[in-house]
Amino acid sequence: MTSTDTKADYTAEEIKAYEAYLSALAEHNITCARVGATTKQKMDAAFAADRALKHFCEVAGHTPHSTRSPEDIRTIERMTAAMQNLADGARSAWAMVRAAYYMDVIDTLPEGCDPADHSVFVRLLRDAVLLLDSSLAKADAE
């Protein structure tokens, strides 16, 4: 969040909710630091702090874990488009590699080609197909 996104004047209700959150957070820290505190006591204090934070965010008009700035939204849109371009490029590469692989010309050892080199080439091409298959399956799942 940039300094231009912050408000200069806070309402009394916002200040009260923020102070309640700080108090609940301090209580949580004290509870967790106390020798002999049970897990239940620690969790109760954690949930109380979480409720106070949610209340503060509600009063302040902010949804927790959401983007508020237009710059953040543009960044997310740009990154989403870049990921789509990468997925599209992978799909094109996948189609090309599969087409080359299934032309049945690579299974024939060209004259003058070292058999070991040809075997490595075929294995690399098969591995590329598997890698692209896996990558595209992940991209399709998202």
Tab-separated table of C-alpha atoms in Angstrom:
chain	number	residue	atom	x	y	z
A	1	MET	CA	0.000	0.000	0.000
A	2	THR	CA	1.408	3.399	-0.905
A	3	SER	CA	1.215	6.468	1.289
A	4	THR	CA	-1.395	7.920	-1.080
A	5	ASP	CA	-3.702	5.006	-0.215
A	6	THR	CA	-3.784	5.830	3.506
A	7	LYS	CA	-6.374	8.043	5.126
A	8	ALA	CA	-5.326	11.155	7.030
A	9	ASP	CA	-8.379	11.277	9.300
A	10	TYR	CA	-9.606	8.200	11.132
A	11	THR	CA	-12.984	7.958	12.772
A	12	ALA	CA	-13.346	7.366	16.487
A	13	GLU	CA	-14.870	3.979	15.690
A	14	GLU	CA	-11.842	2.998	13.563
A	15	ILE	CA	-9.451	4.072	16.311
A	16	LYS	CA	-11.446	2.180	18.945
A	17	ALA	CA	-11.509	-0.983	16.801
A	18	TYR	CA	-7.778	-0.706	16.122
A	19	GLU	CA	-6.986	-0.287	19.814
A	20	ALA	CA	-9.180	-3.305	20.616
A	21	TYR	CA	-7.209	-5.309	18.049
A	22	LEU	CA	-3.880	-4.212	19.561
A	23	SER	CA	-5.164	-5.140	23.013
A	24	ALA	CA	-6.273	-8.592	21.844
A	25	LEU	CA	-2.956	-9.112	20.087
A	26	ALA	CA	-1.038	-8.116	23.223
A	27	GLU	CA	-3.204	-10.479	25.284
A	28	HIS	CA	-2.392	-13.272	22.846
A	29	ASN	CA	1.337	-12.585	23.139
A	30	ILE	CA	1.149	-12.486	26.931
A	31	THR	CA	-0.851	-15.718	27.049
A	32	CYS	CA	1.582	-17.510	24.752
A	33	ALA	CA	4.587	-16.291	26.759
A	34	ARG	CA	3.089	-17.357	30.076
A	35	VAL	CA	4.627	-20.540	31.471
A	36	GLY	CA	1.986	-23.187	31.896
A	37	ALA	CA	-0.492	-21.717	29.427
A	38	THR	CA	-2.447	-24.488	27.789
A	39	THR	CA	-2.829	-24.886	24.075
A	40	LYS	CA	-6.539	-24.142	24.475
A	41	GLN	CA	-5.769	-20.839	26.230
A	42	LYS	CA	-3.286	-19.897	23.513
A	43	MET	CA	-5.743	-20.788	20.760
A	44	ASP	CA	-8.585	-18.903	22.464
A	45	ALA	CA	-6.356	-15.820	22.626
A	46	ALA	CA	-5.363	-16.252	18.966
A	47	PHE	CA	-8.985	-16.491	17.855
A	48	ALA	CA	-9.888	-13.450	19.956
A	49	ALA	CA	-7.114	-11.485	18.226
A	50	ASP	CA	-8.357	-12.708	14.850
A	51	ARG	CA	-11.920	-11.614	15.638
A	52	ALA	CA	-10.629	-8.197	16.723
A	53	LEU	CA	-8.648	-7.838	13.491
A	54	LYS	CA	-11.675	-8.803	11.402
A	55	HIS	CA	-13.812	-6.283	13.285
A	56	PHE	CA	-11.215	-3.546	12.760
A	57	CYS	CA	-11.006	-4.341	9.041
A	58	GLU	CA	-14.800	-4.294	8.766
A	59	VAL	CA	-15.022	-0.916	10.521
A	60	ALA	CA	-12.220	0.471	8.348
A	61	GLY	CA	-13.892	-0.801	5.165
A	62	HIS	CA	-11.080	-3.140	4.258
A	63	THR	CA	-11.529	-6.774	3.303
A	64	PRO	CA	-8.580	-8.751	4.701
A	65	HIS	CA	-6.336	-10.384	2.100
A	66	SER	CA	-7.752	-8.363	-0.771
A	67	THR	CA	-6.086	-5.884	-3.038
A	68	ARG	CA	-7.202	-2.314	-2.759
A	69	SER	CA	-4.853	-0.397	-4.955
A	70	PRO	CA	-5.405	-0.108	-8.709
A	71	GLU	CA	-1.664	-0.665	-9.125
A	72	ASP	CA	-1.967	-4.066	-7.416
A	73	ILE	CA	-4.922	-4.972	-9.613
A	74	ARG	CA	-2.992	-4.003	-12.771
A	75	THR	CA	-0.009	-6.070	-11.596
A	76	ILE	CA	-2.212	-9.124	-11.061
A	77	GLU	CA	-3.843	-8.668	-14.473
A	78	ARG	CA	-0.432	-8.274	-16.147
A	79	MET	CA	0.935	-11.392	-14.434
A	80	THR	CA	-2.182	-13.391	-15.325
A	81	ALA	CA	-1.812	-12.378	-18.980
A	82	ALA	CA	1.890	-13.300	-18.912
A	83	MET	CA	1.054	-16.722	-17.454
A	84	GLN	CA	-1.545	-17.245	-20.177
A	85	ASN	CA	1.032	-16.324	-22.833
A	86	LEU	CA	3.452	-18.853	-21.331
A	87	ALA	CA	0.762	-21.537	-21.316
A	88	ASP	CA	-0.118	-20.727	-24.942
A	89	GLY	CA	3.564	-20.940	-25.896
A	90	ALA	CA	3.864	-24.283	-24.117
A	91	ARG	CA	0.787	-25.549	-26.002
A	92	SER	CA	2.347	-24.539	-29.327
A	93	ALA	CA	5.662	-26.159	-28.410
A	94	TRP	CA	3.805	-29.278	-27.286
A	95	ALA	CA	1.967	-29.510	-30.604
A	96	MET	CA	5.197	-29.052	-32.578
A	97	VAL	CA	7.148	-31.606	-30.565
A	98	ARG	CA	4.328	-34.154	-30.726
A	99	ALA	CA	3.983	-33.622	-34.480
A	100	ALA	CA	7.722	-34.121	-34.982
A	101	TYR	CA	7.722	-37.158	-32.726
A	102	TYR	CA	4.810	-38.845	-34.515
A	103	MET	CA	6.128	-38.266	-38.037
A	104	ASP	CA	7.904	-41.624	-37.636
A	105	VAL	CA	11.084	-40.217	-39.137
A	106	ILE	CA	13.044	-39.967	-35.930
A	107	ASP	CA	12.804	-43.691	-35.217
A	108	THR	CA	14.905	-44.320	-38.303
A	109	LEU	CA	18.614	-43.843	-37.819
A	110	PRO	CA	19.809	-41.373	-40.462
A	111	GLU	CA	22.824	-42.420	-42.479
A	112	GLY	CA	26.070	-41.269	-40.911
A	113	CYS	CA	24.448	-40.529	-37.536
A	114	ASP	CA	26.033	-41.945	-34.412
A	115	PRO	CA	23.522	-44.444	-32.936
A	116	ALA	CA	24.205	-43.214	-29.399
A	117	ASP	CA	23.549	-39.591	-30.414
A	118	HIS	CA	20.338	-40.600	-32.180
A	119	SER	CA	19.191	-42.564	-29.134
A	120	VAL	CA	19.843	-39.564	-26.880
A	121	PHE	CA	17.943	-37.292	-29.283
A	122	VAL	CA	14.911	-39.595	-29.294
A	123	ARG	CA	14.983	-39.871	-25.489
A	124	LEU	CA	15.206	-36.066	-25.123
A	125	LEU	CA	12.283	-35.602	-27.470
A	126	ARG	CA	10.189	-38.154	-25.555
A	127	ASP	CA	11.118	-36.474	-22.252
A	128	ALA	CA	10.144	-33.078	-23.696
A	129	VAL	CA	6.730	-34.493	-24.617
A	130	LEU	CA	6.264	-35.819	-21.064
A	131	LEU	CA	7.379	-32.515	-19.530
A	132	LEU	CA	5.064	-30.492	-21.743
A	133	ASP	CA	2.182	-32.900	-21.023
A	134	SER	CA	2.730	-32.422	-17.288
A	135	SER	CA	3.101	-28.643	-17.534
A	136	LEU	CA	-0.045	-28.259	-19.594
A	137	ALA	CA	-2.022	-30.493	-17.236
A	138	LYS	CA	-0.997	-28.192	-14.363
A	139	ALA	CA	-1.855	-25.073	-16.379
A	140	ASP	CA	-5.273	-26.509	-17.256
A	141	ALA	CA	-5.948	-27.339	-13.608
A	142	GLU	CA	-5.481	-23.713	-12.527
